[in-house]
Coordinates of C-alpha atoms and ligand atoms in Angstrom, one line a residue:
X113 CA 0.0 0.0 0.0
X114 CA 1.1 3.7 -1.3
X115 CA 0.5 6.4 1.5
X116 CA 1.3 10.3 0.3
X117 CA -0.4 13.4 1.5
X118 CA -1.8 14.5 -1.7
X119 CA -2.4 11.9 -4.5
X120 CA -2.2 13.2 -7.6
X121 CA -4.0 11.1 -10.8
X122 CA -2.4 12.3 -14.1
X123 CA 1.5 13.1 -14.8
X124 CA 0.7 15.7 -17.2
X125 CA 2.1 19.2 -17.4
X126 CA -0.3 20.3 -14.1
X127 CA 0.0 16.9 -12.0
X128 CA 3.5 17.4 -12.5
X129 CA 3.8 20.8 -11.3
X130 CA 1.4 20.1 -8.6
X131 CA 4.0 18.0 -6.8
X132 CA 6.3 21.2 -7.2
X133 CA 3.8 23.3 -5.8
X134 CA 2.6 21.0 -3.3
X135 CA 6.7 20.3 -2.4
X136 CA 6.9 24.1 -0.9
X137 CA 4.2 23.4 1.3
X138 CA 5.9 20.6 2.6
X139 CA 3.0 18.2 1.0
X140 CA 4.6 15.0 0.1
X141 CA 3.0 13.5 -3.3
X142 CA 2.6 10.4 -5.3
X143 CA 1.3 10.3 -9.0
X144 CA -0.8 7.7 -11.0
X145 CA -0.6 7.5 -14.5
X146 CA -2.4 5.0 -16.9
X147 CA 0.8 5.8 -19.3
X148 CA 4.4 4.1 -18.9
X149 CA 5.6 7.3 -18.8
X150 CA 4.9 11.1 -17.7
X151 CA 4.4 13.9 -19.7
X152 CA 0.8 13.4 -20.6
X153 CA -0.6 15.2 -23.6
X154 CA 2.8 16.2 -24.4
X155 CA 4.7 13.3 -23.9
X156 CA 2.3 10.9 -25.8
X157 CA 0.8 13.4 -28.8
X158 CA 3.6 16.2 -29.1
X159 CA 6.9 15.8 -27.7
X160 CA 8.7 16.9 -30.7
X161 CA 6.2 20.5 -31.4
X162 CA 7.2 23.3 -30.1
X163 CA 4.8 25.4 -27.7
X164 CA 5.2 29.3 -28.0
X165 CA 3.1 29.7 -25.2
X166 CA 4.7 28.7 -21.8
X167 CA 5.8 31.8 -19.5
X168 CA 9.3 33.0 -20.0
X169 CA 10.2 30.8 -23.0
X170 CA 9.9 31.9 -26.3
X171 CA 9.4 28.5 -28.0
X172 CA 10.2 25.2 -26.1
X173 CA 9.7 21.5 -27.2
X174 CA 6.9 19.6 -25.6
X175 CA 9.0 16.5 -24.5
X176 CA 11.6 19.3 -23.0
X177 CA 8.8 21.5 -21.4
X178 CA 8.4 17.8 -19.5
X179 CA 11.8 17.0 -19.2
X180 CA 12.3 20.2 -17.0
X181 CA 9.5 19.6 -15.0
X182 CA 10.5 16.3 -14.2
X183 CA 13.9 18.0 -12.9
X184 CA 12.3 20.8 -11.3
X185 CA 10.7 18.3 -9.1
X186 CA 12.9 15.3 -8.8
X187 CA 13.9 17.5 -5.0
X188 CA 10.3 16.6 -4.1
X189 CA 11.0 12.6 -4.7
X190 CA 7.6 12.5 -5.4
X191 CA 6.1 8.3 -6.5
X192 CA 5.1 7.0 -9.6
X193 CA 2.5 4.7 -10.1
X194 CA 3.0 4.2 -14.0
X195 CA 0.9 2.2 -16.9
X196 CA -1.9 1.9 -14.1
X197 CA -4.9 3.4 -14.2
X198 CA -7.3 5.2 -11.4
X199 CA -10.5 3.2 -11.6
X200 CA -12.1 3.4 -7.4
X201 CA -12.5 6.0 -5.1
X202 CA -13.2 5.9 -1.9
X203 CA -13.2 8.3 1.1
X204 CA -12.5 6.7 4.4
X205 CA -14.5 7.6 7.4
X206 CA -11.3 9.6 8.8
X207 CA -12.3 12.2 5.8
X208 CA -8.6 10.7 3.7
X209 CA -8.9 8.8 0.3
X210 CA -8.1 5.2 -1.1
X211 CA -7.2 5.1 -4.9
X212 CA -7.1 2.2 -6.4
X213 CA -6.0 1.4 -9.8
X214 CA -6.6 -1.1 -12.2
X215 CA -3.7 -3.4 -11.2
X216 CA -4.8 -3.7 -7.9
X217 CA -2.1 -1.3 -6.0
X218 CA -4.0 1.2 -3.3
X219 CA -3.1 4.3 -2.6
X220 CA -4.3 6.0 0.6
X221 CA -3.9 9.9 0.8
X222 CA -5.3 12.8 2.8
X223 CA -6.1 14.4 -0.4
X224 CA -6.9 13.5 -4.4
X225 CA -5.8 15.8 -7.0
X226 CA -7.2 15.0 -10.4
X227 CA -5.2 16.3 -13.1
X228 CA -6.3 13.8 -15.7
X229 CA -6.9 16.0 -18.9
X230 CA -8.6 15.1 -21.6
X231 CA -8.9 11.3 -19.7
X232 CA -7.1 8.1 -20.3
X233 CA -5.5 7.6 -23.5
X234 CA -7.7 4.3 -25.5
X235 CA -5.6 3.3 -28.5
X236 CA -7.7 3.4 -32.0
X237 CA -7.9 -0.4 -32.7
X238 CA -7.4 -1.9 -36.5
X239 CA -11.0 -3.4 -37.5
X240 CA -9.5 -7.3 -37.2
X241 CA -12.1 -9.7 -36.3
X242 CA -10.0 -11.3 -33.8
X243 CA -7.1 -9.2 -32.6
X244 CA -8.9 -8.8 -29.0
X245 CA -7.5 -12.9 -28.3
X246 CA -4.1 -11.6 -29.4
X247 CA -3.7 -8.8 -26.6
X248 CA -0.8 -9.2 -25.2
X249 CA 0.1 -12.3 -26.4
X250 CA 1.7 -10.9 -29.2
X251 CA -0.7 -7.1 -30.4
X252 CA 0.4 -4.4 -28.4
X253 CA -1.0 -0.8 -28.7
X254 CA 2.0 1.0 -26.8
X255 CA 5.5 0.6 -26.5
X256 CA 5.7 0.2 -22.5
X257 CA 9.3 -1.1 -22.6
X258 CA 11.2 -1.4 -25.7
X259 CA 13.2 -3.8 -24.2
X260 CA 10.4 -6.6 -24.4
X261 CA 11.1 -6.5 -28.3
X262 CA 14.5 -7.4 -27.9
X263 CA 15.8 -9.9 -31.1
X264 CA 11.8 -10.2 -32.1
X265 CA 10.6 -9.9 -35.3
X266 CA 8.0 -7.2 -35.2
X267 CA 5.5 -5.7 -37.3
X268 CA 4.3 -2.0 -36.8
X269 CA 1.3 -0.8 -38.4
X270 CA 0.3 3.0 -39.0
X271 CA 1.4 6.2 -40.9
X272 CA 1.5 8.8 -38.3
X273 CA 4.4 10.5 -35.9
X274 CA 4.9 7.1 -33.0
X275 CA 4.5 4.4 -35.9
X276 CA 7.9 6.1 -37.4
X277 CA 9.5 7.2 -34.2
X278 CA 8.9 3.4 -32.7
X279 CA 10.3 2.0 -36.1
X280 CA 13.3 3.7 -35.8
X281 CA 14.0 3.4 -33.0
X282 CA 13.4 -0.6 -32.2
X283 CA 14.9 -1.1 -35.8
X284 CA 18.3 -1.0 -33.1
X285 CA 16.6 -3.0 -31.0
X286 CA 14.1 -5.9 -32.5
X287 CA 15.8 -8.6 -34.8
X288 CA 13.5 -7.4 -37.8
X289 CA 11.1 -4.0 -38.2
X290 CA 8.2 -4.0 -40.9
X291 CA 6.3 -1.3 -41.3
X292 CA 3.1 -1.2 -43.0
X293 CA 1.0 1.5 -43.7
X294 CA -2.2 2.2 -46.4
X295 CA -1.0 4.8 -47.9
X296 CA 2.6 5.7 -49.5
X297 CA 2.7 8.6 -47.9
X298 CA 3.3 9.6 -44.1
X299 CA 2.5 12.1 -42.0
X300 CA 5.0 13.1 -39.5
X301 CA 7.9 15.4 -39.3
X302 CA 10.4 15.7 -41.9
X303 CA 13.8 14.0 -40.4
X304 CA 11.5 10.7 -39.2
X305 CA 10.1 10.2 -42.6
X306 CA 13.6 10.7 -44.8
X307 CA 15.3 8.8 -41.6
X308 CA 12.7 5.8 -42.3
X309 CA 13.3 6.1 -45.9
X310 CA 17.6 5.9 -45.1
X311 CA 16.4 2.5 -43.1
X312 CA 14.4 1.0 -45.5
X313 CA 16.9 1.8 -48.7
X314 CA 19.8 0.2 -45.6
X315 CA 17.6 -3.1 -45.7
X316 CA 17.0 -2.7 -41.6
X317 CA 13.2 -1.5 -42.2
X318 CA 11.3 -3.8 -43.8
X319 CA 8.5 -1.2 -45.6
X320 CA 5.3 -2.8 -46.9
X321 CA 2.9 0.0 -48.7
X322 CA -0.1 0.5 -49.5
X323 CA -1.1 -2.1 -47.6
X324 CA -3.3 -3.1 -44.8
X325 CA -3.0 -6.3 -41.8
X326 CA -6.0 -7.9 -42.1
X327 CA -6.0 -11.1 -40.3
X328 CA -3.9 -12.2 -37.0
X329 CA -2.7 -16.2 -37.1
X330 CA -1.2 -17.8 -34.0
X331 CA -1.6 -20.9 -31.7
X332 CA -2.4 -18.6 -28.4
X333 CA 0.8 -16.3 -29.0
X334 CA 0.8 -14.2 -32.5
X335 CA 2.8 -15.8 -34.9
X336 CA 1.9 -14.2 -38.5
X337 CA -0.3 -11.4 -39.5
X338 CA -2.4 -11.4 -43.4
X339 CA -1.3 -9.2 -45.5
X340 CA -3.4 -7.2 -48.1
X341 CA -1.4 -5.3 -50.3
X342 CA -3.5 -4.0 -53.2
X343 CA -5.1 -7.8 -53.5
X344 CA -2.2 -9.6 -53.0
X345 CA -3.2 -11.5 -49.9
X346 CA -0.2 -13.3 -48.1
X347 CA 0.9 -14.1 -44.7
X348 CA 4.3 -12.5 -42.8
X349 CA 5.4 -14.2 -39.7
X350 CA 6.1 -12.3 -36.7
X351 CA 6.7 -12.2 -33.0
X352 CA 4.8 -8.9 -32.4
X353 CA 1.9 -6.9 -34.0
X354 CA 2.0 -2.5 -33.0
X355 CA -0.6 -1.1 -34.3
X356 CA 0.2 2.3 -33.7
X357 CA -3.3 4.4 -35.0
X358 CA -3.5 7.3 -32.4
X359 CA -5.2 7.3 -29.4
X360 CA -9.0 8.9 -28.2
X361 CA -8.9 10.2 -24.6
X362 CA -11.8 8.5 -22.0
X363 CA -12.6 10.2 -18.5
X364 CA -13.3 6.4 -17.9
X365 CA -13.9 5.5 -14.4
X366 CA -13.4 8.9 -13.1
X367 CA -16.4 9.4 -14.3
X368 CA -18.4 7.1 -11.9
X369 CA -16.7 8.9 -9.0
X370 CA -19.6 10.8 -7.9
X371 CA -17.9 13.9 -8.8
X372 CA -20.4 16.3 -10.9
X373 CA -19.4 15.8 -14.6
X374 CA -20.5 18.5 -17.5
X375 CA -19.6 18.2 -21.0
X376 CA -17.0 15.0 -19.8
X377 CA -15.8 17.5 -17.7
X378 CA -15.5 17.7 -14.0
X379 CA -17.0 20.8 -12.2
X380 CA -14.8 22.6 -9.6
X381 CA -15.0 26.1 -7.7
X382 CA -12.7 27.9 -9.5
X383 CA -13.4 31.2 -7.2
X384 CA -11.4 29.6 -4.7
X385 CA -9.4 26.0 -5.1
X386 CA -10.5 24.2 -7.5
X387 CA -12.5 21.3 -5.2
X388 CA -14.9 19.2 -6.6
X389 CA -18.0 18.4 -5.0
X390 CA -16.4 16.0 -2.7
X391 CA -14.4 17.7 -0.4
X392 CA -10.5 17.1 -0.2
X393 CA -10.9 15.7 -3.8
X394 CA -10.0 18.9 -6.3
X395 CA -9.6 18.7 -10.2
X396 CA -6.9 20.8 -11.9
X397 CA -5.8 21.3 -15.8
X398 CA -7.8 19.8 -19.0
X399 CA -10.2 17.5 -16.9
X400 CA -12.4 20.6 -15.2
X401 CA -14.8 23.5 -16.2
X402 CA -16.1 26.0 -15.2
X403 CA -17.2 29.5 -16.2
X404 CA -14.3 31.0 -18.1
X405 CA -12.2 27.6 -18.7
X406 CA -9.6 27.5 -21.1
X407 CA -7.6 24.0 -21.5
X408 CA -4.1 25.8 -21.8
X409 CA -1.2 24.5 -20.4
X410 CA -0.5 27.8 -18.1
X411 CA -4.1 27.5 -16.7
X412 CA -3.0 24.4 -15.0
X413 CA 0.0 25.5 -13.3
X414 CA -2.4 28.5 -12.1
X415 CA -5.2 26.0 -10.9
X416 CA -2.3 23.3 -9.4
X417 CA -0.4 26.2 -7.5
X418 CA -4.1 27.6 -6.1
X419 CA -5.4 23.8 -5.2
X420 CA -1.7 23.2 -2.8
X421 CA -2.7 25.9 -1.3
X422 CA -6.3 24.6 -0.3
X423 CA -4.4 21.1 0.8
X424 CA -2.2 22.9 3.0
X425 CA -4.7 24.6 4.7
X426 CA -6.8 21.0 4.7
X427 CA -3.7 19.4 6.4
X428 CA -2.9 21.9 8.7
X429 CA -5.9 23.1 9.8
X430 CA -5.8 26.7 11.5
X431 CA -2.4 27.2 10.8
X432 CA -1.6 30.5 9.0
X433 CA 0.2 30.4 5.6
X434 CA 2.0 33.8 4.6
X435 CA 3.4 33.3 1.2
X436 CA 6.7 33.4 0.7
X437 CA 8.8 34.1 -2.7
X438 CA 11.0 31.7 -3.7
X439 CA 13.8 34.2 -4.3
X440 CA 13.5 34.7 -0.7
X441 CA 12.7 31.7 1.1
X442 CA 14.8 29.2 -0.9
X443 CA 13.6 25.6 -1.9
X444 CA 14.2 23.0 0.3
X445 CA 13.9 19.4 -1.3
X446 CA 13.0 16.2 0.6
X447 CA 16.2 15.2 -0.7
X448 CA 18.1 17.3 1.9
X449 CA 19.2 19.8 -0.9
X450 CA 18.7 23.1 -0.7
X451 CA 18.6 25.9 -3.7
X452 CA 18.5 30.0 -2.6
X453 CA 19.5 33.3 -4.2
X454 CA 22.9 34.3 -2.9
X455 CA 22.4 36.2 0.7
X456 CA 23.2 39.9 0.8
X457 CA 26.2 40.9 3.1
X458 CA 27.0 43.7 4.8
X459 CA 30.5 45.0 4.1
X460 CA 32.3 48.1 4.8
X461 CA 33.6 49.3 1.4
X462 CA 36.8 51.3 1.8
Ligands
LIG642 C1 -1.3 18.7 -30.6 C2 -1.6 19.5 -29.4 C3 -0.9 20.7 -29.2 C4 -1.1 21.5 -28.1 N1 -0.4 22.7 -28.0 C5 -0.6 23.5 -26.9 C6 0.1 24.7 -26.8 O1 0.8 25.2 -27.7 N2 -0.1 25.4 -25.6 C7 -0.9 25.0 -24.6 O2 -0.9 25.6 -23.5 N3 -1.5 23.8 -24.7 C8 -1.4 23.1 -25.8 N4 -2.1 21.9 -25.9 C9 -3.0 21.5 -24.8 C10 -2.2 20.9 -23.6 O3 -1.4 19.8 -24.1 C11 -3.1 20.5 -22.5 O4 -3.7 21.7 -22.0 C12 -2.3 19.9 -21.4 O5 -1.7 18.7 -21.8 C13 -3.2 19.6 -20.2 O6 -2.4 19.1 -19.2 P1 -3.0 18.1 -18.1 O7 -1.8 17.8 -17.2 O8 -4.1 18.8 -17.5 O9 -3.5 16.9 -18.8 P2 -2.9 15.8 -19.8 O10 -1.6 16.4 -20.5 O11 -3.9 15.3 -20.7 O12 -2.4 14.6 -18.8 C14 -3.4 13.9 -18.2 C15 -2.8 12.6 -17.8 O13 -3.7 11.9 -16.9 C16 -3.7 10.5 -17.2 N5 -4.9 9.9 -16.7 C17 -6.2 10.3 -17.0 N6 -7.1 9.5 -16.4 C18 -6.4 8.7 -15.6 C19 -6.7 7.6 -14.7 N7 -8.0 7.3 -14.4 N8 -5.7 6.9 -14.1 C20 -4.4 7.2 -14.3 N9 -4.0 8.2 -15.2 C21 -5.0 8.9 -15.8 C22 -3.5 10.4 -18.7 O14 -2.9 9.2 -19.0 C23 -2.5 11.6 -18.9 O15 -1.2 11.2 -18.9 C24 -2.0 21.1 -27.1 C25 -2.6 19.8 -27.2 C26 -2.4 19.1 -28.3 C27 -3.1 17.7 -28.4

């Protein structure tokens, strides 16, 4: 069992900064995501786009923007719960929360913060009649570890940004890399597509086009996939099916929380902390609404900065918080490091 102060669901841009937040309060966080890896949105749709929008720099790549806020607070050593997701909530009759996910690991916490944005990410499935008796034995939808692909012969399917990005890279990885794709043309940025094209012409990307996988063959594990290309229907044996079509986002169980839900939304009171209807349970970035709501990036930091505030004051009941600047105050890290401006002396000049 997982105990934190504040339990925040979603490792987005705002969960993340939430545990930065929540760290100068002295609030000690753990974060669930139902991806293997943070970053959210940004992480899983855009990590090579830049964003023009974020405070104080100019332009700045998605998978950077969450590469800095994973360092900005690694001195908060907050938990990961990775590739599980949120699906029960309940609040204990001591007023603190039990999460538990879909694997079966329980959180408790004296506070939930949902920052699950748009919800949890379902992949788009190919339209084979049986490729739900292949999951995981052999179809996957992400690539959780490349690792697991080690010296297999794989087969990625799709024409978009991750099925290039996951060909190149296990093409160092996997004994063989096909990629098939209905079209000739893909859609993704420039370098992947003429680095792809280098591979193929290299013989270490196997590139089957225009062509679809209709049919999955295998005696409980995959071991070939059909083949349509343009009529000519043959077999290809492999270790591994990823097809790689996008992903829709699902609130999912969240929504069966009891938390008042508009427009797959969840309702908070933005005039003061961002709470949901249940109390000590607050939602933060994409996943709320209310009057005013815009699902920007900078409006989470805002809501996740405003909802520590309304944990502290939760935990530490009639205890006064005066605000301090970080300029002046310093950061202190759970990991007994310390960061402050340099301290102005007083020193005769001669
Ligand atoms: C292509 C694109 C470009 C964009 N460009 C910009 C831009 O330029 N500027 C800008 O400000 N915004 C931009 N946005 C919007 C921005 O990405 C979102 O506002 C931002 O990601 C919201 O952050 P979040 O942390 O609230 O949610 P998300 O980034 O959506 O993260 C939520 C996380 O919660 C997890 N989750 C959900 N439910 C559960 C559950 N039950 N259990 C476990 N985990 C769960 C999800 O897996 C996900 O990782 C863009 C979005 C897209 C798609």
């Amino acid at each position: 069992m997982i105990n934190t102060d504040l339990l925040i669901i979603g490792a987005g841009p705002t969960g993340l900064f939430a545990v930065f937040e929540a760290g100068l309060l002295k609030i000690k966080c753990h974060i669930i995501d139902a991806l293997p890896q943070p970053g959210g949105q940004l992480a899983e749709l855009y990590p090579k786009k830049p964003i023009f929008d974020i405070p104080g720099y100019p332009s700045v790549l998605a998978g950077e923007l969450v590469d800095n806020l994973m360092e900005q607070i690694k001195q908060f050593e907050p938990g990961f719960t990775l590739a599980e997701t949120a699906t029960t909530l309940n609040k204990l009759e001591d007023g603190t929360f039990e999460v538990i996910t879909n694997k079966g690991t329980i959180h408790r916490a004296k506070a939930v913060a949902i920052a699950g944005g748009l919800g949890t990410f379902e992949p788009r499935k190919p339209l084979i009649d049986n490729i739900a008796d292949y999951e995981e034995k052999g179809v996957e939808y992400f690539v959780k570890n490349p690792e697991h692909f080690r010296d297999k012969n794989i087969v990625i399917a799709g024409g978009g940004d991750s099925a290039l990005d996951w060909s190149i890279f296990l093409s160092n990885v996997a004994k063989s890399v096909t990629l098939i794709h209905r079209r000739n043309e893909f859609r993704g940025a420039l370098d992947s597509v003429e680095k792809v094209q280098e591979l193929k012409n290299a013989g270490e990307i196997n590139l089957i086009t225009p062509a679809e996988v209709i049919g999955l063959k295998g005696d409980g594990h995959i071991e070939a996939i059909t083949v349509d290309k343009e009529g000519e229907v043959y077999d290809l044996a492999t270790d591994y099916f990823i097809p790689l079509f996008g992903l829709t986002p699902k609130l999912g169980d969240i929504a069966n929380w009891g938390l008042e839900i508009e427009k797959n939304a969840i309702v908070v009171n933005n005039a003061l902390d961002y709470q949901t209807n249940i109390e000590g349970v607050y939602a933060i970035g994409d996943v709320n609404t209310y009057p005013g709501k815009l699902k920007l990036i900078l409006c989470g930091f805002h809501e996740a900065t405003l909802m520590c505030q309304s944990v502290y004051n939760r935990m530490n009941p009639g205890r006064k918080y005066v605000l301090k600047y970080t300029t002046v105050s310093g950061v202190d890290g759970f990991d007994g490091t310390r960061k402050e401006a340099e301290k102005a002396v007083v020193k005769k000049i001669d």
